[in-house]
Short mmCIF file of N, CA, C and O in Angstrom, two decimals:
data_model
loop_
_atom_site.label_atom_id
_atom_site.label_comp_id
_atom_site.label_asym_id
_atom_site.label_seq_id
_atom_site.Cartn_x
_atom_site.Cartn_y
_atom_site.Cartn_z
N MET A 1 123.30 134.75 121.99
CA MET A 1 123.50 133.13 121.61
C MET A 1 122.94 131.63 122.44
O MET A 1 122.49 130.96 121.97
N ARG A 2 122.32 132.25 123.49
CA ARG A 2 122.00 131.35 124.55
C ARG A 2 120.23 131.32 123.82
O ARG A 2 119.78 129.68 123.97
N THR A 3 119.55 132.18 123.77
CA THR A 3 118.40 132.26 123.25
C THR A 3 118.58 131.28 122.24
O THR A 3 117.35 130.42 121.90
N LYS A 4 118.83 131.74 121.15
CA LYS A 4 119.10 130.96 119.72
C LYS A 4 119.26 129.34 120.19
O LYS A 4 118.37 128.31 119.62
N MET A 5 120.21 128.93 121.08
CA MET A 5 120.72 127.51 121.36
C MET A 5 119.12 127.21 122.02
O MET A 5 118.63 125.79 121.79
N LEU A 6 118.29 127.96 123.00
CA LEU A 6 117.08 127.06 123.50
C LEU A 6 116.19 126.99 122.42
O LEU A 6 115.31 126.43 122.19
N ILE A 7 116.42 128.11 121.55
CA ILE A 7 115.17 127.84 120.19
C ILE A 7 115.26 126.35 119.79
O ILE A 7 114.39 125.63 119.65
N VAL A 8 116.57 126.39 118.87
CA VAL A 8 117.10 125.26 118.75
C VAL A 8 116.84 123.98 119.27
O VAL A 8 116.27 122.90 118.85
N SER A 9 116.69 123.87 120.87
CA SER A 9 116.53 122.96 121.74
C SER A 9 115.07 122.42 121.51
O SER A 9 114.74 121.53 121.67
N LEU A 10 114.59 123.71 121.66
CA LEU A 10 113.06 123.38 121.83
C LEU A 10 112.38 122.90 120.98
O LEU A 10 111.19 121.87 120.78
N PHE A 11 112.89 123.46 119.36
CA PHE A 11 112.31 123.01 118.31
C PHE A 11 112.94 121.27 118.29
O PHE A 11 111.66 120.50 117.52
N THR A 12 113.81 121.05 118.27
CA THR A 12 114.34 119.56 118.55
C THR A 12 113.50 118.74 119.08
O THR A 12 112.88 117.91 118.98
N PHE A 13 113.02 119.37 120.74
CA PHE A 13 112.38 118.48 121.40
C PHE A 13 110.84 118.44 120.73
O PHE A 13 110.36 117.31 120.35
N LEU A 14 110.33 119.60 120.23
CA LEU A 14 109.14 119.17 119.60
C LEU A 14 109.05 118.24 118.44
O LEU A 14 108.01 117.19 118.17
N MET A 15 110.25 118.40 117.49
CA MET A 15 109.77 117.18 116.50
C MET A 15 109.97 116.13 117.00
O MET A 15 109.21 115.20 116.45
N VAL A 16 110.94 115.77 117.49
CA VAL A 16 111.02 114.17 117.85
C VAL A 16 109.82 113.64 118.83
O VAL A 16 109.43 112.55 118.90
N GLY A 17 109.08 114.57 119.57
CA GLY A 17 107.76 114.08 120.18
C GLY A 17 106.93 113.87 118.93
O GLY A 17 105.92 113.06 119.44
N CYS A 18 106.80 114.48 117.99
CA CYS A 18 105.84 114.40 117.08
C CYS A 18 105.96 113.29 115.96
O CYS A 18 105.06 113.23 115.62
N ALA A 19 107.15 113.26 116.18
CA ALA A 19 107.47 111.87 114.99
C ALA A 19 107.03 110.45 115.44
O ALA A 19 106.96 109.93 114.70
N GLY A 20 106.94 110.38 116.52
CA GLY A 20 106.23 108.87 116.94
C GLY A 20 105.25 109.43 117.05
O GLY A 20 104.27 108.39 117.68
N THR A 21 104.05 110.11 116.63
CA THR A 21 102.39 109.92 117.08
C THR A 21 102.18 109.41 116.20
O THR A 21 102.07 109.43 114.99
N PRO A 22 101.29 108.34 116.88
CA PRO A 22 100.48 106.77 115.93
C PRO A 22 99.23 107.73 115.95
O PRO A 22 98.34 106.80 115.67
N ASN A 23 99.16 109.03 114.88
CA ASN A 23 97.90 109.27 114.64
C ASN A 23 97.38 109.26 113.23
O ASN A 23 96.67 109.39 112.42
N THR A 24 98.22 108.71 112.44
CA THR A 24 98.29 108.93 110.77
C THR A 24 97.39 107.75 110.17
O THR A 24 97.49 106.63 111.45
N SER A 25 96.87 107.42 109.32
CA SER A 25 96.26 106.21 108.78
C SER A 25 97.08 105.00 108.55
O SER A 25 96.77 104.06 108.91
N LEU A 26 98.29 105.43 108.12
CA LEU A 26 99.78 104.46 108.16
C LEU A 26 99.38 103.43 109.30
O LEU A 26 99.82 102.42 109.54
N ALA A 27 99.76 104.66 110.73
CA ALA A 27 99.91 104.01 112.09
C ALA A 27 98.72 102.98 111.91
O ALA A 27 98.94 101.90 113.33
N MET A 28 97.94 103.51 112.32
CA MET A 28 96.43 103.09 112.30
C MET A 28 96.48 101.37 112.02
O MET A 28 95.98 100.52 112.18
N GLN A 29 96.62 101.52 110.55
CA GLN A 29 96.75 100.11 109.48
C GLN A 29 97.61 99.41 110.34
O GLN A 29 97.10 98.28 110.47
N CYS A 30 98.78 99.47 110.29
CA CYS A 30 99.98 99.27 110.92
C CYS A 30 99.22 98.07 112.58
O CYS A 30 99.17 97.08 112.32
N GLU A 31 98.81 99.14 113.65
CA GLU A 31 98.60 98.69 114.81
C GLU A 31 96.99 97.67 114.57
O GLU A 31 97.40 96.56 114.84
N ASN A 32 96.56 97.82 113.70
CA ASN A 32 94.90 97.18 113.45
C ASN A 32 96.07 95.82 112.97
O ASN A 32 94.79 94.33 113.22
N GLY A 33 96.63 95.78 111.95
CA GLY A 33 97.02 94.65 111.18
C GLY A 33 98.02 93.56 111.78
O GLY A 33 97.43 92.50 111.98
N LEU A 34 98.38 94.50 113.11
CA LEU A 34 99.26 93.41 114.02
C LEU A 34 98.14 92.73 114.69
O LEU A 34 98.55 91.59 115.35
N ASN A 35 97.49 93.46 115.60
CA ASN A 35 96.09 93.50 116.46
C ASN A 35 95.33 91.66 115.69
O ASN A 35 95.71 90.81 115.92
N ILE A 36 95.26 92.20 114.49
CA ILE A 36 94.39 90.55 113.69
C ILE A 36 95.55 89.87 113.80
O ILE A 36 95.23 88.65 113.62
N ALA A 37 96.77 90.05 113.08
CA ALA A 37 97.45 88.82 112.40
C ALA A 37 97.74 87.94 113.99
O ALA A 37 97.69 86.54 113.83
N TYR A 38 98.23 88.93 114.91
CA TYR A 38 98.60 87.98 116.10
C TYR A 38 97.12 86.85 116.94
O TYR A 38 97.41 86.13 116.95
N LYS A 39 95.95 87.73 116.63
CA LYS A 39 95.02 86.90 116.77
C LYS A 39 94.57 85.59 115.96
O LYS A 39 94.50 84.51 115.69
N GLU A 40 95.16 85.83 114.70
CA GLU A 40 95.04 84.74 113.61
C GLU A 40 96.28 83.60 114.04
O GLU A 40 96.10 82.52 114.14
N LEU A 41 97.45 84.18 114.70
CA LEU A 41 98.32 83.37 114.40
C LEU A 41 98.07 82.28 115.91
O LEU A 41 98.57 81.48 116.04
N ASP A 42 97.66 83.08 116.73
CA ASP A 42 96.99 82.41 118.26
C ASP A 42 96.21 81.43 118.16
O ASP A 42 96.34 80.25 118.61
N TYR A 43 95.10 81.77 116.93
CA TYR A 43 94.03 80.88 116.24
C TYR A 43 95.03 79.49 116.03
O TYR A 43 94.72 78.47 115.97
N ALA A 44 96.10 79.78 114.33
CA ALA A 44 96.47 79.09 114.30
C ALA A 44 97.43 78.04 115.52
O ALA A 44 97.26 76.67 115.31
N LYS A 45 98.08 78.64 116.60
CA LYS A 45 98.60 77.84 117.34
C LYS A 45 97.36 76.55 118.14
O LYS A 45 97.67 75.66 118.71
N THR A 46 96.28 77.20 118.56
CA THR A 46 95.52 76.53 119.07
C THR A 46 94.87 75.77 118.38
O THR A 46 94.42 74.21 118.66
N ASN A 47 94.96 75.07 117.24
CA ASN A 47 94.90 74.32 116.33
C ASN A 47 95.58 73.60 115.90
O ASN A 47 95.67 72.89 115.26
N GLY A 48 97.15 73.34 116.35
CA GLY A 48 98.12 72.74 115.84
C GLY A 48 98.60 73.19 114.98
O GLY A 48 99.61 72.24 114.63
N PHE A 49 98.63 73.86 114.61
CA PHE A 49 99.63 74.34 113.26
C PHE A 49 101.30 75.09 113.59
O PHE A 49 101.83 75.86 112.90
N ASP A 50 101.24 75.73 114.85
CA ASP A 50 102.28 76.04 115.67
C ASP A 50 103.62 75.52 115.20
O ASP A 50 104.87 75.97 115.01
N GLY A 51 103.62 74.46 114.50
CA GLY A 51 105.17 73.55 114.39
C GLY A 51 105.25 74.01 113.12
O GLY A 51 106.15 73.22 112.42
N THR A 52 104.50 74.36 112.28
CA THR A 52 104.81 74.61 110.45
C THR A 52 106.16 75.68 110.27
O THR A 52 105.94 76.67 111.22
N VAL A 53 106.59 75.57 109.34
CA VAL A 53 107.50 76.61 108.91
C VAL A 53 107.15 77.99 108.81
O VAL A 53 107.80 78.99 109.01
N GLU A 54 105.65 77.82 107.63
CA GLU A 54 104.91 78.72 107.51
C GLU A 54 104.65 79.88 109.05
O GLU A 54 104.76 80.86 108.94
N TYR A 55 104.28 79.39 109.97
CA TYR A 55 103.94 79.42 111.10
C TYR A 55 105.19 80.35 112.24
O TYR A 55 104.73 81.48 112.49
N THR A 56 106.50 79.61 111.72
CA THR A 56 107.57 80.39 112.29
C THR A 56 107.99 81.56 111.28
O THR A 56 108.29 82.53 111.95
N LYS A 57 107.47 81.39 110.04
CA LYS A 57 108.27 82.57 109.17
C LYS A 57 107.03 83.72 110.00
O LYS A 57 107.33 84.94 110.04
N ALA A 58 105.78 83.42 109.89
CA ALA A 58 104.71 84.50 110.40
C ALA A 58 105.46 85.20 111.64
O ALA A 58 105.02 86.59 111.60
N ALA A 59 105.43 84.20 112.85
CA ALA A 59 106.02 84.69 113.80
C ALA A 59 106.93 85.61 113.86
O ALA A 59 107.29 86.69 114.40
N SER A 60 107.91 85.17 112.84
CA SER A 60 109.22 86.34 112.96
C SER A 60 108.61 87.42 112.27
O SER A 60 109.21 88.72 112.89
N LEU A 61 107.69 87.30 111.07
CA LEU A 61 107.77 88.58 110.96
C LEU A 61 106.75 89.64 111.79
O LEU A 61 107.08 90.94 111.02
N LEU A 62 106.25 88.84 112.45
CA LEU A 62 105.20 89.71 113.05
C LEU A 62 106.34 90.44 114.31
O LEU A 62 106.02 91.53 114.26
N GLY A 63 106.94 89.92 114.45
CA GLY A 63 108.15 90.22 115.62
C GLY A 63 108.57 91.68 115.04
O GLY A 63 109.18 92.34 115.59
N ALA A 64 108.83 91.43 113.63
CA ALA A 64 110.06 92.75 112.73
C ALA A 64 108.82 93.36 113.15
O ALA A 64 109.64 94.60 112.74
N ALA A 65 107.94 93.31 112.19
CA ALA A 65 106.44 94.39 112.06
C ALA A 65 106.21 95.26 113.27
O ALA A 65 106.47 96.41 113.41
N LYS A 66 106.71 94.44 114.78
CA LYS A 66 105.98 95.00 115.96
C LYS A 66 107.37 96.10 115.69
O LYS A 66 107.16 97.31 116.49
N ILE A 67 108.35 96.06 115.85
CA ILE A 67 110.04 96.87 115.85
C ILE A 67 109.43 97.67 114.65
O ILE A 67 110.08 99.06 115.35
N GLN A 68 109.07 97.68 113.66
CA GLN A 68 108.90 98.84 112.64
C GLN A 68 108.11 100.07 112.95
O GLN A 68 108.35 100.80 113.07
N GLN A 69 107.09 99.18 113.67
CA GLN A 69 106.15 99.73 114.25
C GLN A 69 106.32 100.75 115.39
O GLN A 69 106.25 102.49 115.50
N GLN A 70 107.12 100.61 116.32
CA GLN A 70 107.99 100.91 117.52
C GLN A 70 109.07 102.57 116.92
O GLN A 70 109.09 103.23 117.70
N PHE A 71 109.38 102.10 115.41
CA PHE A 71 110.42 103.02 115.33
C PHE A 71 109.61 104.11 114.04
O PHE A 71 110.02 104.72 113.79
N GLY A 72 108.48 103.71 113.86
CA GLY A 72 107.79 104.73 112.94
C GLY A 72 107.97 104.45 111.67
O GLY A 72 106.96 105.37 110.98
N LYS A 73 107.73 103.44 111.44
CA LYS A 73 108.21 102.70 109.73
C LYS A 73 107.12 101.69 109.27
O LYS A 73 107.11 100.90 109.53
N TYR A 74 106.05 102.73 109.45
CA TYR A 74 104.60 102.24 109.37
C TYR A 74 104.49 101.33 107.88
O TYR A 74 103.68 100.39 108.29
N PRO A 75 104.83 101.93 106.80
CA PRO A 75 104.66 101.05 105.53
C PRO A 75 105.83 99.82 105.55
O PRO A 75 105.02 98.58 105.16
N ASN A 76 106.85 99.62 106.27
CA ASN A 76 107.27 98.78 106.72
C ASN A 76 106.44 97.31 107.64
O ASN A 76 106.74 96.56 107.23
N CYS A 77 105.98 98.27 108.65
CA CYS A 77 105.12 97.62 109.21
C CYS A 77 103.99 96.69 108.78
O CYS A 77 103.77 95.22 108.67
N ILE A 78 103.42 97.22 107.98
CA ILE A 78 102.26 96.50 106.79
C ILE A 78 102.65 95.81 106.10
O ILE A 78 102.18 94.37 106.25
N ASP A 79 103.67 96.14 105.57
CA ASP A 79 104.15 94.88 104.23
C ASP A 79 104.75 93.42 105.06
O ASP A 79 103.74 92.54 104.78
N LYS A 80 105.24 93.83 106.43
CA LYS A 80 105.42 92.51 106.75
C LYS A 80 104.07 91.68 107.52
O LYS A 80 103.98 90.40 107.69
N VAL A 81 103.42 92.74 107.92
CA VAL A 81 101.90 91.93 108.41
C VAL A 81 101.04 91.16 107.47
O VAL A 81 100.93 90.05 107.68
N GLU A 82 101.48 91.73 106.61
CA GLU A 82 100.47 91.20 105.19
C GLU A 82 101.43 90.20 104.81
O GLU A 82 100.50 89.17 104.18
N ARG A 83 102.42 90.10 104.36
CA ARG A 83 103.64 88.67 104.07
C ARG A 83 103.18 87.85 105.55
O ARG A 83 103.03 86.34 105.22
N ALA A 84 103.19 88.12 106.85
CA ALA A 84 102.87 87.05 107.87
C ALA A 84 101.49 86.76 107.77
O ALA A 84 101.24 85.57 108.07
N ARG A 85 100.69 87.28 107.69
CA ARG A 85 99.05 86.37 107.26
C ARG A 85 98.64 86.12 106.14
O ARG A 85 98.19 84.77 106.45
N GLU A 86 100.07 85.71 105.21
CA GLU A 86 99.87 85.12 104.03
C GLU A 86 100.31 83.68 104.56
O GLU A 86 100.12 82.28 104.41
N TYR A 87 101.66 83.69 105.21
CA TYR A 87 102.17 82.69 105.93
C TYR A 87 101.03 81.55 107.26
O TYR A 87 101.13 80.51 106.84
N ILE A 88 100.35 82.51 107.68
CA ILE A 88 99.39 82.01 108.47
C ILE A 88 98.41 81.12 107.82
O ILE A 88 97.98 80.08 108.20
N LYS A 89 98.07 81.82 107.11
CA LYS A 89 96.81 81.28 105.75
C LYS A 89 97.77 79.74 105.33
O LYS A 89 97.04 78.91 105.27
N ALA A 90 98.80 79.74 104.58
CA ALA A 90 99.89 78.63 104.53
C ALA A 90 99.83 77.73 105.62
O ALA A 90 100.08 76.52 105.16
N SER A 91 99.80 78.29 106.62
CA SER A 91 100.14 77.32 107.64
C SER A 91 99.50 76.27 107.88
O SER A 91 98.99 75.14 108.66
N GLN A 92 98.14 76.60 107.71
CA GLN A 92 96.91 75.89 107.97
C GLN A 92 96.40 75.29 106.92
O GLN A 92 95.13 74.68 106.95
N ARG A 93 96.71 75.09 105.96
CA ARG A 93 96.49 74.08 104.55
C ARG A 93 96.67 72.46 104.90
O ARG A 93 97.83 72.18 105.31
#
């Protein structure tokens, strides 16, 4: 019985460890998108666009995307990054 519990515990440990491994294409796309979007957001801020509603929406979406990334929800992260980048572009018009 102890051997079975040990095997189950080891299996669970390995599964949890692998779940957060960001080596997938989606994980890379999420991370790259976040890096680019944060640079665009910084650029918008330095050019005085940080007071717009669109800038605020973009910043909120990027914060949420970062949380999605940390939980391994890469498709949700990518979606939020794409929407945030649209808001950043709109804030500069």
